[in-house]
Each structure stands twice: as structure tokens, then as C-alpha cells.
Amino acid sequence: MIVVTGASGQLGQGIVSQLASRVGPAHIVASARDLHPLAPLQALGVQVRQGDFTVPESLPAVFAGAGQALLVSVNQLGETALCMHRTAITAARAAGVRRVLYTSHMGARADSPFLAAVDHAATEAMLAEAGACFTSLRHGFYAESGLHMIGRAFEIGELRVPEDGPVSWTTRADLAEADAILLSEEGRLDSITPALTAPEAFTMADLADIASRLTGREIRHVTLTDEQWLDEAVAQGRPAAIAGMLLGMYQAARRGDFATVDPALEGLLGRRPKTMRDVLAQVLGPSADAAPSSVAPH
């Protein structure tokens, strides 16, 4: 039995759907705090179990009978996130799960200015200390998060950002498919994976140039100081804590933390992963009829 936690989110649902076509829905458990979003998965024949990383007593039933468990990282930061991850890892080990997988990040570093990357590095250390076989999936930075960071800049015609660096933006759908492959082919990648990324990395200036070509109008790229960008972000309604986290992403990017381009993802998929160029063509091209949705950075 394979358990996927956080299955109510877009990544979790994508993993379960892909996995169901590979191993059959009867061999999968989808878990979340709220079971309502899991109805489509349950209709496929996937078993659903309610579990909450903040309620340790809910987790033994989630992991019961599982040989593998994929822990989708929580949408929290700092000690809150680490406490939740620690609780889930401990519960999985206590239930006898032989292999734990975790959705980490390509930029995981203990010294990163991007707080989420620090949490991922700390969780990887927890997995190593837990004594079980584990696979830390070092996902490329979500392309959907890149769209969120761009916001309405392409519509307005000006992309105002701090100094940044290349990012190998990677689609959530490609990562979900790769995660499902690794769950269905146990032992293919163990411990910390290579960076699972798209084959190209882009700066914000690159994205403004691509958008200009796609839309046929100039999208100006304007570099702000960190302080200027923070002031503008807060003035536009972003909470100061969120703005600070996003600034940390730019600071990590400028030192090269997200520039890696690795063939591992293409090797898993057996095809070329989509790049941010492909994503922008879909969003901004002639057939695009909707603005990018708002998603939280990963």
C-alpha cells in the first residue's frame, strides 16, 4: 500500500492520479485534513483517510499497512513546518513504513536566505536521522510560483523586481508524474535526488523578453533595490512576512541556488519537461483566454 499525504492539494492530487494509472487505485491511500476535495480520487477507487500532522493521534490510522509513504511538504514555515514534518515522519516510522518520500526543493540549504529552503534542508536531516529508507525529492521551483511572483506585470507592461538570478522553473504536473514514477518503481532513486528540473533556467529579465515577444508589446524589466521592492510589495498589500519570504527567494536566486539544470527529470519522464518558455507561451499566446492563477511559492 502507498500512502500520499497532502492529497487535497494540486501536487498531491496530481501524484495520486498519475500513480493510480501505474499501480491501480486499490493500492493507494490518499490522506488529507479535509476529505471533501478527495472525492474525485475516491471515485477512482482510491482509499481516503483523514489525517492531520498537527494531530498526532490521527496518523497511525493513516499509515497503517503502508509500505511506502509520500509526505507532501506542508504550506507553513519555520518551527511550525518542522514540527508537523517531524510528527509525520515519526508516525510513519512507528507504523512500519519501509520507505518514506518527501517533496523537498532544489534549493534546500541550511544557510539559504529563502526560508522554505531552510525548512526543506532541516526536514531532510530528520529523514536521515530517522533510520528508515527515504527519498527526498528535490523539486525544481514551481513554474506556477513564478507566475504568481510575476503577478500582473505582463498586463501592466513593467516587471519590477529585485536583482535575481536564473531559475529552472518546473511545472507541477511534470513533478507529479515523476513522483508517481518513483513511487511505482521503488529503489530507482534513493536518499536525496538530483535536482528535478526543467531543461532551461531563466532570469526575470529573460521572462520579460519572452513575454514581449509573445505579446508583441514591450514588457520592461526594472531592477529595484531590495528595500525599494519590499516597500512597493507592502504598499501593494502584501503582508510584510510574505514579502520578506519572497525577497529571500530573489536573494537565493541571485547567488545561484535555483540555477541548476539537471537531466534527471527528463530521464524519469522519458520526454522533455516543459520549461517556463512553454508555460508563458500557453498563458500569453494567442489561444490563452485566462490570466495566470495565484499560487503560493514553493
mmCIF file of C-alpha atoms in Angstrom:
data_model
loop_
_atom_site.group_PDB
_atom_site.id
_atom_site.type_symbol
_atom_site.label_atom_id
_atom_site.label_comp_id
_atom_site.label_asym_id
_atom_site.label_seq_id
_atom_site.Cartn_x
_atom_site.Cartn_y
_atom_site.Cartn_z
ATOM 1 C CA MET A 1 0.000 0.000 0.000
ATOM 2 C CA ILE A 2 1.223 3.504 -0.888
ATOM 3 C CA VAL A 3 0.079 6.486 1.197
ATOM 4 C CA VAL A 4 0.158 10.017 -0.217
ATOM 5 C CA THR A 5 -0.401 12.749 2.354
ATOM 6 C CA GLY A 6 -1.489 16.266 1.453
ATOM 7 C CA ALA A 7 -3.523 14.707 -1.341
ATOM 8 C CA SER A 8 -6.077 17.522 -1.370
ATOM 9 C CA GLY A 9 -3.593 19.946 -2.937
ATOM 10 C CA GLN A 10 -2.796 20.285 -6.630
ATOM 11 C CA LEU A 11 0.502 18.409 -6.373
ATOM 12 C CA GLY A 12 -0.946 15.629 -4.202
ATOM 13 C CA GLN A 13 -3.954 15.117 -6.444
ATOM 14 C CA GLY A 14 -1.683 15.023 -9.483
ATOM 15 C CA ILE A 15 0.572 12.418 -7.895
ATOM 16 C CA VAL A 16 -2.334 10.184 -6.875
ATOM 17 C CA SER A 17 -3.958 10.409 -10.308
ATOM 18 C CA GLN A 18 -0.693 9.508 -12.041
ATOM 19 C CA LEU A 19 0.020 6.746 -9.556
ATOM 20 C CA ALA A 20 -3.436 5.214 -9.970
ATOM 21 C CA SER A 21 -2.749 4.641 -13.661
ATOM 22 C CA ARG A 22 0.515 2.896 -12.830
ATOM 23 C CA VAL A 23 -0.211 0.668 -9.840
ATOM 24 C CA GLY A 24 -4.000 0.687 -9.695
ATOM 25 C CA PRO A 25 -6.176 2.752 -7.337
ATOM 26 C CA ALA A 26 -6.761 -0.151 -4.939
ATOM 27 C CA HIS A 27 -3.106 0.080 -3.839
ATOM 28 C CA ILE A 28 -3.230 3.773 -2.937
ATOM 29 C CA VAL A 29 -4.317 5.723 0.138
ATOM 30 C CA ALA A 30 -4.904 9.464 -0.240
ATOM 31 C CA SER A 31 -4.821 11.424 3.006
ATOM 32 C CA ALA A 32 -5.678 14.998 3.961
ATOM 33 C CA ARG A 33 -7.149 17.016 6.815
ATOM 34 C CA ASP A 34 -10.244 17.740 4.737
ATOM 35 C CA LEU A 35 -11.621 14.738 2.856
ATOM 36 C CA HIS A 36 -14.063 16.704 0.691
ATOM 37 C CA PRO A 37 -11.502 17.555 -2.041
ATOM 38 C CA LEU A 38 -10.579 13.857 -2.209
ATOM 39 C CA ALA A 39 -13.992 12.827 -3.571
ATOM 40 C CA PRO A 40 -12.741 12.586 -7.193
ATOM 41 C CA LEU A 41 -9.885 10.334 -6.079
ATOM 42 C CA GLN A 42 -12.231 8.193 -4.027
ATOM 43 C CA ALA A 43 -14.440 7.845 -7.115
ATOM 44 C CA LEU A 44 -11.432 6.347 -8.905
ATOM 45 C CA GLY A 45 -11.252 3.640 -6.246
ATOM 46 C CA VAL A 46 -8.514 5.217 -4.125
ATOM 47 C CA GLN A 47 -8.933 4.739 -0.378
ATOM 48 C CA VAL A 48 -9.105 8.004 1.564
ATOM 49 C CA ARG A 49 -8.058 8.535 5.180
ATOM 50 C CA GLN A 50 -8.299 11.670 7.266
ATOM 51 C CA GLY A 51 -5.047 12.751 8.854
ATOM 52 C CA ASP A 52 -3.647 15.953 10.305
ATOM 53 C CA PHE A 53 0.057 16.496 11.015
ATOM 54 C CA THR A 54 -0.941 18.733 13.941
ATOM 55 C CA VAL A 55 -2.979 15.899 15.486
ATOM 56 C CA PRO A 56 -0.523 13.029 16.079
ATOM 57 C CA GLU A 57 -3.247 10.612 17.184
ATOM 58 C CA SER A 58 -4.824 10.829 13.716
ATOM 59 C CA LEU A 59 -1.739 9.486 11.950
ATOM 60 C CA PRO A 60 -1.393 5.803 12.971
ATOM 61 C CA ALA A 61 -4.560 5.002 11.008
ATOM 62 C CA VAL A 62 -3.255 6.967 8.015
ATOM 63 C CA PHE A 63 -0.038 4.951 7.728
ATOM 64 C CA ALA A 64 -1.414 1.548 8.805
ATOM 65 C CA GLY A 65 -0.413 -1.167 6.350
ATOM 66 C CA ALA A 66 1.685 1.124 4.165
ATOM 67 C CA GLY A 67 4.935 0.001 2.583
ATOM 68 C CA GLN A 68 5.675 3.452 1.194
ATOM 69 C CA ALA A 69 4.512 6.918 2.195
ATOM 70 C CA LEU A 70 4.932 10.187 0.340
ATOM 71 C CA LEU A 71 4.871 13.216 2.637
ATOM 72 C CA VAL A 72 3.905 16.341 0.714
ATOM 73 C CA SER A 73 5.595 19.266 2.468
ATOM 74 C CA VAL A 74 3.224 21.492 4.394
ATOM 75 C CA ASN A 75 2.376 25.067 3.448
ATOM 76 C CA GLN A 76 3.921 26.500 6.606
ATOM 77 C CA LEU A 77 7.314 27.897 7.573
ATOM 78 C CA GLY A 78 9.793 27.632 10.399
ATOM 79 C CA GLU A 79 9.211 25.634 13.542
ATOM 80 C CA THR A 80 5.549 25.090 12.684
ATOM 81 C CA ALA A 81 6.512 23.276 9.477
ATOM 82 C CA LEU A 82 9.324 21.335 11.127
ATOM 83 C CA CYS A 83 7.118 20.178 13.989
ATOM 84 C CA MET A 84 4.493 18.922 11.524
ATOM 85 C CA HIS A 85 7.081 17.130 9.380
ATOM 86 C CA ARG A 86 8.705 15.575 12.449
ATOM 87 C CA THR A 87 5.336 14.288 13.654
ATOM 88 C CA ALA A 88 4.574 12.715 10.278
ATOM 89 C CA ILE A 89 7.989 11.068 9.927
ATOM 90 C CA THR A 90 7.777 9.651 13.449
ATOM 91 C CA ALA A 91 4.279 8.282 12.824
ATOM 92 C CA ALA A 92 5.294 6.693 9.528
ATOM 93 C CA ARG A 93 8.283 5.002 11.143
ATOM 94 C CA ALA A 94 6.171 3.785 14.078
ATOM 95 C CA ALA A 95 3.670 2.274 11.626
ATOM 96 C CA GLY A 96 6.419 0.264 9.959
ATOM 97 C CA VAL A 97 6.580 2.173 6.671
ATOM 98 C CA ARG A 98 9.725 0.887 4.975
ATOM 99 C CA ARG A 99 10.282 3.845 2.644
ATOM 100 C CA VAL A 100 9.383 7.491 3.198
ATOM 101 C CA LEU A 101 9.438 10.003 0.354
ATOM 102 C CA TYR A 102 9.304 13.757 0.896
ATOM 103 C CA THR A 103 8.684 16.638 -1.505
ATOM 104 C CA SER A 104 11.755 18.794 -0.951
ATOM 105 C CA HIS A 105 13.218 21.615 -3.029
ATOM 106 C CA MET A 106 16.165 22.006 -5.367
ATOM 107 C CA GLY A 107 17.381 24.958 -3.288
ATOM 108 C CA ALA A 108 17.355 23.170 0.077
ATOM 109 C CA ARG A 109 20.183 24.740 2.083
ATOM 110 C CA ALA A 110 20.637 25.262 5.806
ATOM 111 C CA ASP A 111 22.053 28.741 5.116
ATOM 112 C CA SER A 112 19.563 29.843 2.444
ATOM 113 C CA PRO A 113 18.001 33.313 2.640
ATOM 114 C CA PHE A 114 14.825 31.603 1.331
ATOM 115 C CA LEU A 115 13.125 30.321 4.492
ATOM 116 C CA ALA A 116 11.313 27.427 2.821
ATOM 117 C CA ALA A 117 14.671 26.089 1.593
ATOM 118 C CA VAL A 118 15.990 26.086 5.176
ATOM 119 C CA ASP A 119 12.948 24.076 6.301
ATOM 120 C CA HIS A 120 13.441 21.556 3.496
ATOM 121 C CA ALA A 121 17.092 21.066 4.461
ATOM 122 C CA ALA A 122 16.123 20.536 8.103
ATOM 123 C CA THR A 123 13.447 18.006 7.128
ATOM 124 C CA GLU A 124 15.958 16.103 5.006
ATOM 125 C CA ALA A 125 18.175 15.888 8.089
ATOM 126 C CA MET A 126 15.222 14.494 10.071
ATOM 127 C CA LEU A 127 14.673 11.821 7.432
ATOM 128 C CA ALA A 128 18.344 10.831 7.520
ATOM 129 C CA GLU A 129 18.236 10.571 11.315
ATOM 130 C CA ALA A 130 15.005 8.538 11.359
ATOM 131 C CA GLY A 131 16.779 5.353 10.374
ATOM 132 C CA ALA A 132 14.450 4.366 7.540
ATOM 133 C CA CYS A 133 14.953 4.219 3.809
ATOM 134 C CA PHE A 134 13.974 7.612 2.402
ATOM 135 C CA THR A 135 13.908 9.565 -0.836
ATOM 136 C CA SER A 136 13.957 13.344 -0.722
ATOM 137 C CA LEU A 137 12.504 14.643 -3.977
ATOM 138 C CA ARG A 138 14.376 17.858 -4.744
ATOM 139 C CA HIS A 139 11.756 19.512 -6.900
ATOM 140 C CA GLY A 140 12.559 22.365 -9.219
ATOM 141 C CA PHE A 141 10.954 25.685 -8.353
ATOM 142 C CA TYR A 142 7.307 25.539 -9.435
ATOM 143 C CA ALA A 143 6.612 27.401 -12.673
ATOM 144 C CA GLU A 144 3.228 28.229 -11.176
ATOM 145 C CA SER A 145 5.009 30.067 -8.371
ATOM 146 C CA GLY A 146 6.920 32.037 -10.987
ATOM 147 C CA LEU A 147 3.615 33.172 -12.497
ATOM 148 C CA HIS A 148 2.447 34.213 -9.046
ATOM 149 C CA MET A 149 5.601 36.271 -8.498
ATOM 150 C CA ILE A 150 5.172 37.961 -11.872
ATOM 151 C CA GLY A 151 1.580 38.825 -10.980
ATOM 152 C CA ARG A 152 0.047 41.441 -13.302
ATOM 153 C CA ALA A 153 3.402 42.731 -14.560
ATOM 154 C CA PHE A 154 2.906 41.478 -18.109
ATOM 155 C CA GLU A 155 -0.540 43.035 -18.225
ATOM 156 C CA ILE A 156 0.771 46.352 -16.906
ATOM 157 C CA GLY A 157 3.852 46.237 -19.127
ATOM 158 C CA GLU A 158 6.511 46.532 -16.419
ATOM 159 C CA LEU A 159 8.174 43.833 -14.344
ATOM 160 C CA ARG A 160 9.612 45.478 -11.232
ATOM 161 C CA VAL A 161 11.737 43.050 -9.219
ATOM 162 C CA PRO A 162 14.901 42.964 -7.110
ATOM 163 C CA GLU A 163 18.158 41.666 -8.535
ATOM 164 C CA ASP A 164 17.656 37.947 -9.183
ATOM 165 C CA GLY A 165 19.336 35.033 -10.946
ATOM 166 C CA PRO A 166 18.461 32.119 -13.229
ATOM 167 C CA VAL A 167 15.714 29.758 -12.048
ATOM 168 C CA SER A 168 14.936 26.406 -13.671
ATOM 169 C CA TRP A 169 11.168 26.819 -13.271
ATOM 170 C CA THR A 170 9.471 23.400 -13.459
ATOM 171 C CA THR A 171 5.794 22.563 -13.856
ATOM 172 C CA ARG A 172 3.888 20.930 -11.051
ATOM 173 C CA ALA A 173 2.378 18.421 -13.499
ATOM 174 C CA ASP A 174 5.798 17.164 -14.613
ATOM 175 C CA LEU A 175 6.917 16.813 -10.993
ATOM 176 C CA ALA A 176 3.729 14.966 -10.029
ATOM 177 C CA GLU A 177 4.316 12.489 -12.836
ATOM 178 C CA ALA A 178 7.950 11.983 -11.784
ATOM 179 C CA ASP A 179 6.951 11.442 -8.146
ATOM 180 C CA ALA A 180 4.419 8.822 -9.214
ATOM 181 C CA ILE A 181 7.084 7.044 -11.266
ATOM 182 C CA LEU A 182 9.429 6.939 -8.279
ATOM 183 C CA LEU A 183 6.665 5.542 -6.062
ATOM 184 C CA SER A 184 5.820 2.869 -8.602
ATOM 185 C CA GLU A 185 9.463 1.921 -9.244
ATOM 186 C CA GLU A 186 10.783 1.513 -5.722
ATOM 187 C CA GLY A 187 14.543 1.892 -5.428
ATOM 188 C CA ARG A 188 15.046 3.850 -8.651
ATOM 189 C CA LEU A 189 16.261 6.908 -6.709
ATOM 190 C CA ASP A 190 17.143 6.766 -3.015
ATOM 191 C CA SER A 191 18.257 9.318 -0.430
ATOM 192 C CA ILE A 192 18.487 12.882 -1.799
ATOM 193 C CA THR A 193 17.673 13.044 -5.501
ATOM 194 C CA PRO A 194 19.374 15.223 -8.074
ATOM 195 C CA ALA A 195 17.546 18.457 -8.788
ATOM 196 C CA LEU A 196 14.379 17.504 -10.650
ATOM 197 C CA THR A 197 14.199 20.434 -13.040
ATOM 198 C CA ALA A 198 13.167 21.618 -16.461
ATOM 199 C CA PRO A 199 15.997 21.812 -19.026
ATOM 200 C CA GLU A 200 16.305 25.629 -19.086
ATOM 201 C CA ALA A 201 16.787 28.336 -16.462
ATOM 202 C CA PHE A 202 15.590 31.927 -16.839
ATOM 203 C CA THR A 203 16.082 35.247 -15.100
ATOM 204 C CA MET A 204 13.207 37.682 -14.668
ATOM 205 C CA ALA A 205 14.752 39.754 -17.473
ATOM 206 C CA ASP A 206 14.560 36.668 -19.694
ATOM 207 C CA LEU A 207 10.883 36.213 -18.832
ATOM 208 C CA ALA A 208 10.116 39.850 -19.634
ATOM 209 C CA ASP A 209 11.825 39.408 -23.007
ATOM 210 C CA ILE A 210 9.903 36.190 -23.753
ATOM 211 C CA ALA A 211 6.637 37.864 -22.768
ATOM 212 C CA SER A 212 7.422 40.834 -25.019
ATOM 213 C CA ARG A 213 7.921 38.517 -27.973
ATOM 214 C CA LEU A 214 4.756 36.547 -27.235
ATOM 215 C CA THR A 215 2.520 39.583 -26.745
ATOM 216 C CA GLY A 216 4.043 41.810 -29.389
ATOM 217 C CA ARG A 217 4.459 44.682 -26.940
ATOM 218 C CA GLU A 218 7.348 45.732 -24.726
ATOM 219 C CA ILE A 219 7.423 44.390 -21.197
ATOM 220 C CA ARG A 220 10.018 46.455 -19.364
ATOM 221 C CA HIS A 221 12.257 44.794 -16.782
ATOM 222 C CA VAL A 222 13.098 47.183 -13.940
ATOM 223 C CA THR A 223 15.582 46.224 -11.234
ATOM 224 C CA LEU A 224 14.824 47.633 -7.788
ATOM 225 C CA THR A 225 16.905 47.606 -4.636
ATOM 226 C CA ASP A 226 15.757 45.112 -2.032
ATOM 227 C CA GLU A 227 14.438 47.948 0.108
ATOM 228 C CA GLN A 228 12.530 49.541 -2.779
ATOM 229 C CA TRP A 229 10.947 46.240 -3.710
ATOM 230 C CA LEU A 230 9.914 45.491 -0.130
ATOM 231 C CA ASP A 231 8.357 48.939 0.241
ATOM 232 C CA GLU A 232 6.403 48.521 -3.008
ATOM 233 C CA ALA A 233 5.280 44.991 -2.151
ATOM 234 C CA VAL A 234 3.913 46.057 1.234
ATOM 235 C CA ALA A 235 2.311 49.189 -0.272
ATOM 236 C CA GLN A 236 0.525 46.933 -2.777
ATOM 237 C CA GLY A 237 -0.980 44.900 0.041
ATOM 238 C CA ARG A 238 1.425 42.010 0.555
ATOM 239 C CA PRO A 239 1.870 41.138 4.237
ATOM 240 C CA ALA A 240 5.365 42.074 5.387
ATOM 241 C CA ALA A 241 6.202 38.464 6.334
ATOM 242 C CA ILE A 242 5.231 37.168 2.884
ATOM 243 C CA ALA A 243 7.122 39.970 1.159
ATOM 244 C CA GLY A 244 10.198 39.123 3.228
ATOM 245 C CA MET A 245 9.957 35.458 2.267
ATOM 246 C CA LEU A 246 9.696 36.353 -1.429
ATOM 247 C CA LEU A 247 12.659 38.697 -1.148
ATOM 248 C CA GLY A 248 14.614 35.776 0.290
ATOM 249 C CA MET A 249 13.796 33.819 -2.864
ATOM 250 C CA TYR A 250 15.264 36.579 -5.047
ATOM 251 C CA GLN A 251 18.351 36.744 -2.821
ATOM 252 C CA ALA A 252 18.855 32.980 -3.072
ATOM 253 C CA ALA A 253 18.339 33.115 -6.837
ATOM 254 C CA ARG A 254 20.974 35.812 -7.266
ATOM 255 C CA ARG A 255 23.578 33.575 -5.628
ATOM 256 C CA GLY A 256 22.679 30.713 -7.965
ATOM 257 C CA ASP A 257 20.653 28.455 -5.662
ATOM 258 C CA PHE A 258 17.984 27.755 -8.313
ATOM 259 C CA ALA A 259 20.101 27.840 -11.475
ATOM 260 C CA THR A 260 20.806 24.098 -11.677
ATOM 261 C CA VAL A 261 19.573 22.317 -14.782
ATOM 262 C CA ASP A 262 19.707 18.552 -14.414
ATOM 263 C CA PRO A 263 18.712 15.752 -16.834
ATOM 264 C CA ALA A 264 17.260 13.596 -14.036
ATOM 265 C CA LEU A 265 13.660 14.720 -14.537
ATOM 266 C CA GLU A 266 13.799 14.154 -18.290
ATOM 267 C CA GLY A 267 15.261 10.710 -17.634
ATOM 268 C CA LEU A 268 12.362 9.829 -15.342
ATOM 269 C CA LEU A 269 9.671 11.144 -17.670
ATOM 270 C CA GLY A 270 11.186 9.777 -20.853
ATOM 271 C CA ARG A 271 10.460 13.105 -22.538
ATOM 272 C CA ARG A 272 11.489 16.736 -22.360
ATOM 273 C CA PRO A 273 9.881 18.512 -19.389
ATOM 274 C CA LYS A 274 8.082 21.780 -20.039
ATOM 275 C CA THR A 275 10.065 24.948 -19.439
ATOM 276 C CA MET A 276 8.931 28.394 -18.337
ATOM 277 C CA ARG A 277 9.097 29.378 -22.008
ATOM 278 C CA ASP A 278 6.426 26.747 -22.721
ATOM 279 C CA VAL A 279 4.335 27.900 -19.756
ATOM 280 C CA LEU A 280 4.405 31.538 -20.865
ATOM 281 C CA ALA A 281 3.509 30.543 -24.414
ATOM 282 C CA GLN A 282 0.462 28.757 -23.051
ATOM 283 C CA VAL A 283 -0.540 31.644 -20.772
ATOM 284 C CA LEU A 284 0.262 34.566 -23.072
ATOM 285 C CA GLY A 285 -0.057 33.030 -26.527
ATOM 286 C CA PRO A 286 -2.900 33.798 -28.970
ATOM 287 C CA SER A 287 -5.034 30.924 -27.645
ATOM 288 C CA ALA A 288 -4.710 31.979 -23.993
ATOM 289 C CA ASP A 289 -8.052 33.063 -22.594
ATOM 290 C CA ALA A 290 -7.308 33.273 -18.877
ATOM 291 C CA ALA A 291 -4.893 35.083 -16.625
ATOM 292 C CA PRO A 292 -2.438 33.065 -14.520
ATOM 293 C CA SER A 293 -3.897 31.838 -11.258
ATOM 294 C CA SER A 294 -2.489 32.860 -7.909
ATOM 295 C CA VAL A 295 -0.435 30.138 -6.250
ATOM 296 C CA ALA A 296 1.824 30.171 -3.250
ATOM 297 C CA PRO A 297 5.585 29.955 -3.847
ATOM 298 C CA HIS A 298 7.290 26.639 -3.249
#
